[in-house]
């Protein structure tokens, strides 16, 4: 896709305050020669100033799943990944960083699969999380049955 098309698609998706901001900002640029990188620079400088980008970079570098669901972890990982440009450009590094941030029980299950792509790894992480939930539900069910059978 050409830069001009990317810019048009992105600006078409702007809503509310972002759309109003772009209407004003567009007057200060030559839309015929505006590159995708120039548009991103203008957008990021408005909505993600240097201090915010720095904070998001630090958050990304220390991002751990912890108590987050896999879906929430992936959402934060993908959002913050854009502010650390070397990682998303290197598929191996992106995958390693994602795996390092997963909760150990999910990390183990995903690691055993030895997947080579980020998309396959995130899909596997979803499956591992669901399997852990299923195990937990089954254990609770058995515990409840044991308690009921031991009562007079």
Coordinates of C-alpha atoms in Angstrom, one line a residue:
X1 CA 0.0 0.0 0.0
X2 CA 1.4 3.4 -0.9
X3 CA 2.1 6.1 1.8
X4 CA -0.7 8.3 0.6
X5 CA -3.2 5.5 0.8
X6 CA -2.1 4.6 4.3
X7 CA -2.5 8.2 5.4
X8 CA -5.9 8.4 3.9
X9 CA -7.0 5.2 5.5
X10 CA -5.7 6.2 8.9
X11 CA -7.2 9.7 8.8
X12 CA -10.5 8.2 7.7
X13 CA -10.6 6.2 10.9
X14 CA -10.0 9.2 13.2
X15 CA -13.0 10.1 15.4
X16 CA -14.1 12.9 17.7
X17 CA -11.2 15.0 19.0
X18 CA -8.6 13.2 16.8
X19 CA -10.6 14.0 13.7
X20 CA -10.9 17.7 14.7
X21 CA -7.2 17.8 15.5
X22 CA -6.4 16.3 12.1
X23 CA -8.6 18.9 10.3
X24 CA -6.4 21.6 11.7
X25 CA -3.1 19.8 11.5
X26 CA -3.7 18.9 7.8
X27 CA -3.5 22.6 6.9
X28 CA 0.1 22.6 7.9
X29 CA 1.3 19.8 5.7
X30 CA 1.5 19.0 2.1
X31 CA -0.9 16.1 1.8
X32 CA 0.3 15.2 -1.7
X33 CA 3.9 14.5 -0.4
X34 CA 3.1 13.4 3.2
X35 CA 4.7 10.0 3.9
X36 CA 3.4 7.4 6.3
X37 CA 6.3 8.0 8.7
X38 CA 5.7 11.8 8.7
X39 CA 2.1 11.2 9.5
X40 CA 3.0 8.9 12.3
X41 CA 5.5 11.4 13.7
X42 CA 2.8 14.2 13.6
X43 CA 0.2 11.9 15.2
X44 CA 2.6 10.5 17.9
X45 CA 3.9 13.9 18.8
X46 CA 0.3 15.1 19.4
X47 CA -1.1 12.0 21.2
X48 CA 2.1 10.4 22.6
X49 CA 4.6 13.2 23.5
X50 CA 8.1 12.1 24.3
X51 CA 7.5 11.7 28.0
X52 CA 4.5 9.4 27.4
X53 CA 6.5 7.4 24.8
X54 CA 9.3 7.0 27.3
X55 CA 6.9 5.8 30.0
X56 CA 5.3 3.4 27.5
X57 CA 8.7 2.1 26.5
X58 CA 9.6 1.4 30.2
X59 CA 6.3 -0.3 30.7
X60 CA 6.8 -2.5 27.7
X61 CA 10.3 -3.5 28.7
X62 CA 9.1 -4.6 32.1
X63 CA 5.7 -5.9 31.0
X64 CA 4.7 -9.1 32.7
X65 CA 1.4 -11.0 32.5
X66 CA 0.9 -11.4 36.2
X67 CA -2.8 -11.5 37.0
X68 CA -3.8 -10.2 33.5
X69 CA -5.7 -12.4 31.2
X70 CA -3.9 -13.5 28.0
X71 CA -6.1 -11.2 26.0
X72 CA -5.3 -8.2 28.2
X73 CA -1.6 -9.0 28.2
X74 CA -1.6 -9.3 24.4
X75 CA -3.5 -6.0 24.1
X76 CA -0.9 -4.2 26.3
X77 CA 2.0 -5.9 24.6
X78 CA 0.8 -4.9 21.1
X79 CA 0.0 -1.3 22.2
X80 CA 3.3 -0.7 23.9
X81 CA 5.4 -2.6 21.3
X82 CA 5.0 0.3 18.9
X83 CA 7.1 2.5 21.1
X84 CA 10.1 0.2 21.1
X85 CA 10.8 0.0 17.4
X86 CA 13.6 -2.5 17.4
X87 CA 11.5 -5.2 18.9
X88 CA 8.6 -5.4 16.5
X89 CA 11.0 -5.2 13.5
X90 CA 12.8 -8.4 14.7
X91 CA 10.3 -11.3 14.8
X92 CA 12.5 -13.5 17.0
X93 CA 13.1 -10.7 19.5
X94 CA 9.4 -9.9 19.6
X95 CA 8.5 -13.5 20.2
X96 CA 11.2 -13.9 22.9
X97 CA 10.0 -10.7 24.7
X98 CA 6.4 -11.9 24.6
X99 CA 7.3 -15.3 25.9
X100 CA 9.4 -13.8 28.7
X101 CA 6.4 -11.8 29.9
X102 CA 3.9 -14.7 30.1
X103 CA 2.8 -16.2 33.4
X104 CA 5.1 -19.2 34.2
X105 CA 2.3 -21.8 33.9
X106 CA 1.3 -20.5 30.5
X107 CA 4.9 -19.9 29.4
X108 CA 5.6 -23.6 30.0
X109 CA 2.7 -24.8 27.9
X110 CA 3.5 -22.5 25.1
X111 CA 7.2 -23.1 25.2
X112 CA 6.7 -26.9 24.8
X113 CA 5.0 -26.2 21.4
X114 CA 8.2 -24.5 20.0
X115 CA 6.2 -22.2 17.8
X116 CA 8.0 -19.9 15.4
X117 CA 5.5 -17.0 14.9
X118 CA 4.0 -14.4 17.2
X119 CA 0.5 -15.1 15.9
X120 CA 0.8 -18.9 16.5
X121 CA 2.2 -18.2 20.0
X122 CA -0.6 -15.9 21.0
X123 CA -3.2 -18.4 19.8
X124 CA -1.4 -21.1 21.8
X125 CA -1.3 -18.8 24.9
X126 CA -5.1 -18.4 24.7
X127 CA -5.5 -22.2 24.5
X128 CA -3.1 -22.8 27.5
X129 CA -5.1 -20.2 29.5
X130 CA -8.4 -22.0 28.7
X131 CA -6.9 -25.4 29.6
X132 CA -5.7 -24.0 33.0
X133 CA -9.2 -22.7 33.6
X134 CA -10.7 -26.0 32.7
X135 CA -8.4 -27.8 35.1
X136 CA -9.3 -25.4 37.9
X137 CA -13.0 -25.9 37.3
X138 CA -12.5 -29.7 37.3
X139 CA -10.5 -29.5 40.5
X140 CA -13.1 -27.4 42.2
X141 CA -15.9 -29.8 41.1
X142 CA -14.0 -32.8 42.5
X143 CA -13.3 -30.9 45.7
X144 CA -16.9 -30.1 46.1
X145 CA -17.9 -33.7 45.4
X146 CA -15.4 -34.9 48.0
X147 CA -16.7 -32.5 50.6
X148 CA -20.4 -33.5 49.9
X149 CA -19.6 -37.3 50.1
X150 CA -17.8 -36.9 53.4
X151 CA -20.7 -35.1 55.1
X152 CA -23.2 -37.3 57.0

